[in-house]
CSV table of C-alpha atoms in Angstrom, one decimal:
chain,number,residue,atom,x,y,z
A,187,MET,CA,0.0,0.0,0.0
A,188,SER,CA,1.3,3.4,-0.9
A,189,GLY,CA,1.3,6.2,1.7
A,190,LEU,CA,-0.3,6.3,5.1
A,191,PRO,CA,-3.7,4.9,6.1
A,192,ASP,CA,-5.2,8.4,6.4
A,193,GLU,CA,-4.8,8.7,2.6
A,194,SER,CA,-7.3,5.8,2.2
A,195,LEU,CA,-10.0,7.8,4.2
A,196,LYS,CA,-13.3,7.8,2.4
A,197,ILE,CA,-16.5,9.5,3.7
A,198,GLU,CA,-19.3,6.9,3.6
A,199,ASN,CA,-22.1,9.0,5.1
A,200,VAL,CA,-22.7,12.4,6.5
A,201,VAL,CA,-25.8,13.0,8.7
A,202,ALA,CA,-26.8,16.6,9.4
A,203,SER,CA,-29.9,18.4,10.7
A,204,THR,CA,-31.5,21.7,10.0
A,205,LYS,CA,-34.7,23.7,10.5
A,206,VAL,CA,-36.5,25.1,7.5
A,207,ASN,CA,-39.7,26.4,9.2
A,208,ASP,CA,-41.6,26.2,12.5
A,209,LYS,CA,-44.4,24.0,11.1
A,210,LEU,CA,-44.8,22.0,7.9
A,211,ASP,CA,-48.0,20.3,6.6
A,212,LEU,CA,-46.6,16.8,5.7
A,213,LEU,CA,-49.7,15.7,3.9
A,214,VAL,CA,-49.5,18.7,1.5
A,215,LEU,CA,-45.8,18.1,1.0
A,216,ALA,CA,-46.2,14.5,0.2
A,217,ALA,CA,-49.0,15.2,-2.2
A,218,GLN,CA,-47.1,18.0,-4.0
A,219,ILE,CA,-43.6,16.4,-4.3
A,220,PRO,CA,-43.2,13.6,-6.8
A,221,GLY,CA,-41.7,10.5,-5.3
A,222,ALA,CA,-42.2,11.7,-1.7
A,223,GLU,CA,-42.9,8.9,0.8
A,224,TYR,CA,-45.2,9.5,3.7
A,225,ASN,CA,-46.7,6.7,5.8
A,226,LYS,CA,-47.4,8.1,9.3
A,227,GLN,CA,-47.8,4.6,10.8
A,228,ARG,CA,-44.2,3.6,9.7
A,229,PHE,CA,-42.3,6.9,10.1
A,230,PRO,CA,-43.4,10.3,11.4
A,231,GLY,CA,-41.9,12.3,8.5
A,232,VAL,CA,-41.8,12.7,4.7
A,233,VAL,CA,-38.9,11.0,3.0
A,234,LEU,CA,-37.5,12.8,0.0
A,235,ARG,CA,-34.9,10.9,-2.0
A,236,MET,CA,-32.6,13.1,-4.2
A,237,GLN,CA,-30.7,11.6,-7.0
A,238,ASN,CA,-28.0,14.3,-7.6
A,239,PRO,CA,-26.5,14.4,-5.0
A,240,LYS,CA,-27.8,11.0,-3.7
A,241,ILE,CA,-29.2,12.1,-0.4
A,242,ALA,CA,-32.3,11.4,1.6
A,243,ALA,CA,-34.1,14.3,3.4
A,244,LEU,CA,-36.3,13.3,6.3
A,245,VAL,CA,-38.8,16.2,6.7
A,246,PHE,CA,-40.8,16.5,9.9
A,247,GLY,CA,-43.9,18.5,10.8
A,248,SER,CA,-41.9,20.5,13.3
A,249,GLY,CA,-40.0,22.0,10.3
A,250,LYS,CA,-36.9,20.0,11.2
A,251,VAL,CA,-35.0,18.1,8.5
A,252,VAL,CA,-32.4,15.4,8.7
A,253,LEU,CA,-30.2,15.0,5.7
A,254,THR,CA,-28.5,11.6,5.3
A,255,GLY,CA,-26.5,9.7,2.8
A,256,ALA,CA,-24.1,12.5,1.7
A,257,LYS,CA,-20.7,11.4,0.7
A,258,SER,CA,-19.1,14.8,1.2
A,259,ILE,CA,-19.7,18.2,2.8
A,260,ASP,CA,-20.0,19.6,-0.7
A,261,SER,CA,-22.8,17.2,-1.6
A,262,LEU,CA,-24.5,18.0,1.7
A,263,ASN,CA,-24.5,21.7,0.8
A,264,LYS,CA,-26.0,20.9,-2.7
A,265,GLY,CA,-28.6,18.7,-1.1
A,266,LEU,CA,-29.7,21.4,1.3
A,267,GLU,CA,-29.8,24.0,-1.5
A,268,TYR,CA,-31.9,21.6,-3.6
A,269,LEU,CA,-34.3,20.9,-0.8
A,270,VAL,CA,-34.7,24.6,0.0
A,271,GLY,CA,-35.4,25.4,-3.7
A,272,LEU,CA,-37.9,22.6,-3.9
A,273,LEU,CA,-39.8,23.9,-0.8
A,274,ARG,CA,-39.7,27.5,-2.0
A,275,ASP,CA,-41.1,26.4,-5.4
A,276,LEU,CA,-44.1,25.1,-3.5
A,277,ASN,CA,-44.5,28.5,-1.9
A,278,ILE,CA,-43.5,27.2,1.5
A,279,GLU,CA,-41.9,29.9,3.6
A,280,ILE,CA,-38.3,28.9,4.6
A,281,VAL,CA,-36.2,30.5,7.3
A,282,ASP,CA,-33.6,32.8,5.9
A,283,ASN,CA,-30.5,30.9,4.8
A,284,PRO,CA,-31.0,27.7,6.8
A,285,THR,CA,-27.8,26.1,7.9
A,286,TYR,CA,-27.2,22.6,9.1
A,287,SER,CA,-25.2,21.1,11.9
A,288,ILE,CA,-23.4,17.9,11.3
A,289,GLN,CA,-24.5,15.1,13.7
A,290,ASN,CA,-22.3,12.3,12.5
A,291,ILE,CA,-19.7,11.5,9.8
A,292,VAL,CA,-19.0,7.8,9.0
A,293,THR,CA,-15.7,7.2,7.3
A,294,SER,CA,-13.8,4.2,6.2
A,295,ALA,CA,-10.0,3.6,6.1
A,296,ASP,CA,-7.5,0.8,5.5
A,297,LEU,CA,-4.3,0.2,7.6
A,298,GLY,CA,-2.9,-1.6,4.6
A,299,SER,CA,-2.2,-4.9,6.4
A,300,ARG,CA,-4.0,-7.5,8.5
A,301,ILE,CA,-4.1,-6.9,12.3
A,302,ASN,CA,-4.4,-9.3,15.2
A,303,LEU,CA,-7.5,-8.1,17.1
A,304,ASN,CA,-6.8,-10.5,20.1
A,305,LYS,CA,-3.4,-9.0,20.6
A,306,ILE,CA,-4.7,-5.4,20.3
A,307,ALA,CA,-7.5,-6.2,22.8
A,308,MET,CA,-4.9,-7.3,25.3
A,309,SER,CA,-2.6,-4.3,24.7
A,310,PHE,CA,-5.0,-1.3,24.5
A,311,ASN,CA,-6.6,0.5,27.4
A,312,LEU,CA,-9.3,-2.0,28.4
A,313,ASP,CA,-11.9,0.6,29.4
A,314,LYS,CA,-11.8,2.1,25.9
A,315,ILE,CA,-12.4,-1.1,23.9
A,316,GLU,CA,-15.0,-3.8,23.4
A,317,TYR,CA,-14.0,-7.0,21.7
A,318,GLU,CA,-16.4,-10.0,21.7
A,319,PRO,CA,-15.6,-11.8,18.4
A,320,GLU,CA,-18.4,-14.3,18.9
A,321,GLN,CA,-20.9,-11.4,18.8
A,322,PHE,CA,-19.2,-9.0,16.4
A,323,PRO,CA,-16.2,-9.5,14.2
A,324,GLY,CA,-14.7,-6.1,14.9
A,325,LEU,CA,-13.0,-4.5,17.9
A,326,VAL,CA,-14.8,-1.3,19.1
A,327,TYR,CA,-12.3,1.4,20.2
A,328,ARG,CA,-13.7,4.6,21.8
A,329,LEU,CA,-11.3,7.5,21.5
A,330,ASP,CA,-11.6,10.7,23.6
A,331,ASP,CA,-9.7,13.0,21.3
A,332,PRO,CA,-11.1,13.1,18.7
A,333,LYS,CA,-14.3,11.9,20.3
A,334,VAL,CA,-15.1,9.1,17.8
A,335,VAL,CA,-15.7,5.3,17.8
A,336,VAL,CA,-13.5,3.2,15.6
A,337,LEU,CA,-14.3,-0.3,14.5
A,338,LEU,CA,-11.1,-2.2,13.7
A,339,PHE,CA,-11.4,-5.4,11.6
A,340,GLY,CA,-8.8,-8.2,11.2
A,341,SER,CA,-8.4,-7.2,7.5
A,342,GLY,CA,-7.0,-3.9,8.6
A,343,LYS,CA,-10.1,-2.0,7.5
A,344,LEU,CA,-11.5,0.6,9.8
A,345,ILE,CA,-14.9,2.3,10.2
A,346,ILE,CA,-14.8,5.7,12.1
A,347,THR,CA,-18.1,7.0,13.3
A,348,GLY,CA,-19.2,9.9,15.5
A,349,GLY,CA,-17.1,12.6,14.0
A,350,LYS,CA,-18.4,16.1,13.5
A,351,LYS,CA,-15.9,17.2,10.9
A,352,PRO,CA,-13.8,15.2,8.4
A,353,GLU,CA,-10.5,16.0,10.3
A,354,ASP,CA,-11.8,13.9,13.2
A,355,ALA,CA,-11.5,10.7,11.2
A,356,LYS,CA,-8.0,11.6,9.9
A,357,ARG,CA,-6.8,12.3,13.4
A,358,ALA,CA,-8.3,9.0,14.7
A,359,VAL,CA,-6.6,7.0,11.9
A,360,GLN,CA,-3.3,8.7,12.5
A,361,LYS,CA,-3.5,8.0,16.3
A,362,ILE,CA,-4.4,4.3,15.8
A,363,TYR,CA,-1.7,3.9,13.1
A,364,LYS,CA,0.9,5.5,15.5
A,365,ASP,CA,-0.2,3.4,18.5
A,366,LEU,CA,-0.2,0.1,16.5
A,367,SER,CA,3.2,0.9,14.9
A,368,GLU,CA,4.7,1.7,18.3
A,369,MET,CA,3.4,-1.6,19.7
A,370,LYS,CA,4.8,-3.4,16.6
A,371,MET,CA,1.3,-4.7,15.7
A,372,LEU,CA,1.3,-3.5,12.0
């Protein structure tokens, strides 16, 4: 593998929330937007699936919206712009320049070599890890700085979740790579 593991980082999903209004009529929304899904018994919001960028918007009667599925901050911005434009086209009043707050960024990375999870479980700070291979094939490692959860797999692949900005995942991967290298486990 060329380079360091942080070069293999890939955003898999960005989840963000915003507020577009104080109250939305979901029945009207679902009726006016082609492809909108609304089934109050199954889910309390309208699901709007965008194709470009490929993002789902979960729209609630409170005016709150959760955007999920974005693969980058840029596509998240485009998704919010698209949603706001769509609602304004329906003459729905939108708060001026709605902004979102990122709730979670899920990122993947690759250490570039297989790792021994049993050895790692014995060497790492035990109150920061969970490893029960008969229940889940990965080792769960909770970092304090950055405040993320990293799933380590024997293949050397990692999933980083809980980050609020892309740099969180990069810092987590760098820390794990450094720790594993120093313990001669890579």
